[in-house]
């Protein structure tokens, strides 16, 4: 069973697409990020250099985190912001770049919570 990563009391609708307006996006991102770090009990940053170089597909790297379930292996995760064809999406890269890594994209915070819960649980990405 996957851990729940739901947002507690918040006015943010996590099922709507990520806003294109820069100021609105940054406010929502910071609210989600702070809640995520608290709910999931994760630390920001990764050990080593699993994401070397510049992510050429990203507009901006939102950060890196180390995720794991209790007693499970630590998994480095990079989240990046991408705008593509009039939509804002979040790119998720897990376990580094190259053949060892996996990736997917999401367009809502609800999808992001689901994917991160899968990573923590060791489930395959959607």
mmCIF file of C-alpha atoms in Angstrom:
data_model
loop_
_atom_site.group_PDB
_atom_site.id
_atom_site.type_symbol
_atom_site.label_atom_id
_atom_site.label_comp_id
_atom_site.label_asym_id
_atom_site.label_seq_id
_atom_site.Cartn_x
_atom_site.Cartn_y
_atom_site.Cartn_z
ATOM 1 C CA UNK A 1 0.000 0.000 0.000
ATOM 2 C CA UNK A 2 1.293 3.430 -0.938
ATOM 3 C CA UNK A 3 1.728 6.170 1.637
ATOM 4 C CA UNK A 4 -0.801 8.958 1.428
ATOM 5 C CA UNK A 5 0.565 12.321 0.408
ATOM 6 C CA UNK A 6 -2.497 14.475 0.553
ATOM 7 C CA UNK A 7 -2.517 18.178 1.171
ATOM 8 C CA UNK A 8 -3.976 19.071 4.535
ATOM 9 C CA UNK A 9 -6.257 22.069 4.981
ATOM 10 C CA UNK A 10 -5.561 24.202 1.947
ATOM 11 C CA UNK A 11 -7.431 26.311 -0.546
ATOM 12 C CA UNK A 12 -5.353 24.861 -3.381
ATOM 13 C CA UNK A 13 -7.265 22.668 -5.836
ATOM 14 C CA UNK A 14 -4.707 19.968 -6.483
ATOM 15 C CA UNK A 15 -6.654 18.453 -9.390
ATOM 16 C CA UNK A 16 -6.599 21.520 -11.651
ATOM 17 C CA UNK A 17 -3.848 22.082 -14.150
ATOM 18 C CA UNK A 18 -0.808 24.033 -13.017
ATOM 19 C CA UNK A 19 -1.276 27.761 -13.689
ATOM 20 C CA UNK A 20 0.601 29.512 -16.478
ATOM 21 C CA UNK A 21 0.649 32.823 -14.589
ATOM 22 C CA UNK A 22 4.149 33.024 -13.066
ATOM 23 C CA UNK A 23 3.157 34.633 -9.744
ATOM 24 C CA UNK A 24 0.216 32.272 -9.189
ATOM 25 C CA UNK A 25 2.427 29.290 -10.075
ATOM 26 C CA UNK A 26 5.188 30.267 -7.614
ATOM 27 C CA UNK A 27 2.699 30.729 -4.755
ATOM 28 C CA UNK A 28 1.103 27.339 -5.446
ATOM 29 C CA UNK A 29 4.507 25.636 -5.839
ATOM 30 C CA UNK A 30 5.806 26.974 -2.507
ATOM 31 C CA UNK A 31 2.592 25.962 -0.715
ATOM 32 C CA UNK A 32 2.735 22.454 -2.177
ATOM 33 C CA UNK A 33 6.498 22.046 -1.575
ATOM 34 C CA UNK A 34 6.345 23.066 2.074
ATOM 35 C CA UNK A 35 3.399 20.734 2.666
ATOM 36 C CA UNK A 36 5.084 17.878 0.808
ATOM 37 C CA UNK A 37 8.307 18.127 2.793
ATOM 38 C CA UNK A 38 6.336 18.118 6.052
ATOM 39 C CA UNK A 39 3.902 15.306 5.093
ATOM 40 C CA UNK A 40 6.517 13.036 3.584
ATOM 41 C CA UNK A 41 9.244 13.813 6.113
ATOM 42 C CA UNK A 42 11.792 14.133 3.321
ATOM 43 C CA UNK A 43 15.021 16.016 3.167
ATOM 44 C CA UNK A 44 15.939 18.309 0.355
ATOM 45 C CA UNK A 45 19.064 17.417 -1.579
ATOM 46 C CA UNK A 46 20.722 14.209 -2.708
ATOM 47 C CA UNK A 47 23.971 12.394 -2.024
ATOM 48 C CA UNK A 48 26.513 12.245 -4.834
ATOM 49 C CA UNK A 49 25.772 13.633 -8.276
ATOM 50 C CA UNK A 50 22.930 11.585 -9.804
ATOM 51 C CA UNK A 51 21.788 14.541 -11.963
ATOM 52 C CA UNK A 52 25.001 15.936 -13.482
ATOM 53 C CA UNK A 53 24.935 18.754 -15.995
ATOM 54 C CA UNK A 54 21.990 20.902 -17.011
ATOM 55 C CA UNK A 55 18.546 19.480 -17.642
ATOM 56 C CA UNK A 56 18.169 20.850 -21.176
ATOM 57 C CA UNK A 57 14.426 20.118 -21.314
ATOM 58 C CA UNK A 58 13.620 22.065 -18.141
ATOM 59 C CA UNK A 59 12.806 25.740 -17.835
ATOM 60 C CA UNK A 60 13.976 25.526 -14.230
ATOM 61 C CA UNK A 61 15.057 22.855 -11.749
ATOM 62 C CA UNK A 62 12.637 23.046 -8.831
ATOM 63 C CA UNK A 63 14.880 21.004 -6.555
ATOM 64 C CA UNK A 64 16.155 17.591 -5.610
ATOM 65 C CA UNK A 65 14.979 15.378 -2.763
ATOM 66 C CA UNK A 66 15.840 11.994 -1.348
ATOM 67 C CA UNK A 67 12.780 9.752 -0.942
ATOM 68 C CA UNK A 68 12.375 6.345 0.657
ATOM 69 C CA UNK A 69 10.047 4.302 2.781
ATOM 70 C CA UNK A 70 11.327 3.288 6.215
ATOM 71 C CA UNK A 71 14.138 0.792 5.692
ATOM 72 C CA UNK A 72 13.980 1.022 1.888
ATOM 73 C CA UNK A 73 16.741 2.237 -0.397
ATOM 74 C CA UNK A 74 17.162 5.974 -0.778
ATOM 75 C CA UNK A 75 15.992 7.290 -4.128
ATOM 76 C CA UNK A 76 17.180 10.626 -5.529
ATOM 77 C CA UNK A 77 14.447 12.657 -7.244
ATOM 78 C CA UNK A 78 14.735 15.797 -9.337
ATOM 79 C CA UNK A 79 11.669 17.923 -10.073
ATOM 80 C CA UNK A 80 11.793 20.369 -12.950
ATOM 81 C CA UNK A 81 9.428 22.917 -14.385
ATOM 82 C CA UNK A 82 8.557 22.799 -18.077
ATOM 83 C CA UNK A 83 6.220 24.904 -20.184
ATOM 84 C CA UNK A 84 5.174 23.192 -23.366
ATOM 85 C CA UNK A 85 2.413 24.046 -25.845
ATOM 86 C CA UNK A 86 0.695 26.463 -23.477
ATOM 87 C CA UNK A 87 0.802 24.129 -20.455
ATOM 88 C CA UNK A 88 2.956 24.012 -17.371
ATOM 89 C CA UNK A 89 4.105 20.549 -16.358
ATOM 90 C CA UNK A 90 6.461 19.131 -13.761
ATOM 91 C CA UNK A 91 9.121 16.700 -14.906
ATOM 92 C CA UNK A 92 10.116 13.984 -12.447
ATOM 93 C CA UNK A 93 13.455 12.190 -12.783
ATOM 94 C CA UNK A 94 14.215 9.322 -10.381
ATOM 95 C CA UNK A 95 17.471 7.474 -9.631
ATOM 96 C CA UNK A 96 19.654 9.736 -11.778
ATOM 97 C CA UNK A 97 20.137 10.313 -15.469
ATOM 98 C CA UNK A 98 21.062 7.841 -18.162
ATOM 99 C CA UNK A 99 20.088 4.195 -18.239
ATOM 100 C CA UNK A 100 19.671 3.960 -14.454
ATOM 101 C CA UNK A 101 17.105 6.751 -14.318
ATOM 102 C CA UNK A 102 13.391 6.863 -14.924
ATOM 103 C CA UNK A 103 11.190 9.816 -15.688
ATOM 104 C CA UNK A 104 7.656 10.994 -16.175
ATOM 105 C CA UNK A 105 5.692 14.244 -16.245
ATOM 106 C CA UNK A 106 2.600 15.445 -14.410
ATOM 107 C CA UNK A 107 0.278 18.393 -14.892
ATOM 108 C CA UNK A 108 -1.433 18.603 -11.468
ATOM 109 C CA UNK A 109 -0.292 18.487 -7.859
ATOM 110 C CA UNK A 110 -2.561 15.457 -7.306
ATOM 111 C CA UNK A 111 -0.637 13.571 -10.015
ATOM 112 C CA UNK A 112 2.652 14.725 -8.480
ATOM 113 C CA UNK A 113 1.614 13.406 -5.055
ATOM 114 C CA UNK A 114 0.641 10.074 -6.617
ATOM 115 C CA UNK A 115 3.938 9.653 -8.469
ATOM 116 C CA UNK A 116 6.009 10.592 -5.427
ATOM 117 C CA UNK A 117 4.032 8.127 -3.285
ATOM 118 C CA UNK A 118 4.809 5.428 -5.883
ATOM 119 C CA UNK A 119 8.512 6.250 -5.657
ATOM 120 C CA UNK A 120 8.484 6.004 -1.874
ATOM 121 C CA UNK A 121 6.607 2.687 -2.063
ATOM 122 C CA UNK A 122 8.980 1.312 -4.708
ATOM 123 C CA UNK A 123 6.151 0.943 -7.241
ATOM 124 C CA UNK A 124 6.768 1.521 -10.966
ATOM 125 C CA UNK A 125 6.119 4.973 -12.357
ATOM 126 C CA UNK A 126 2.910 5.398 -14.370
#
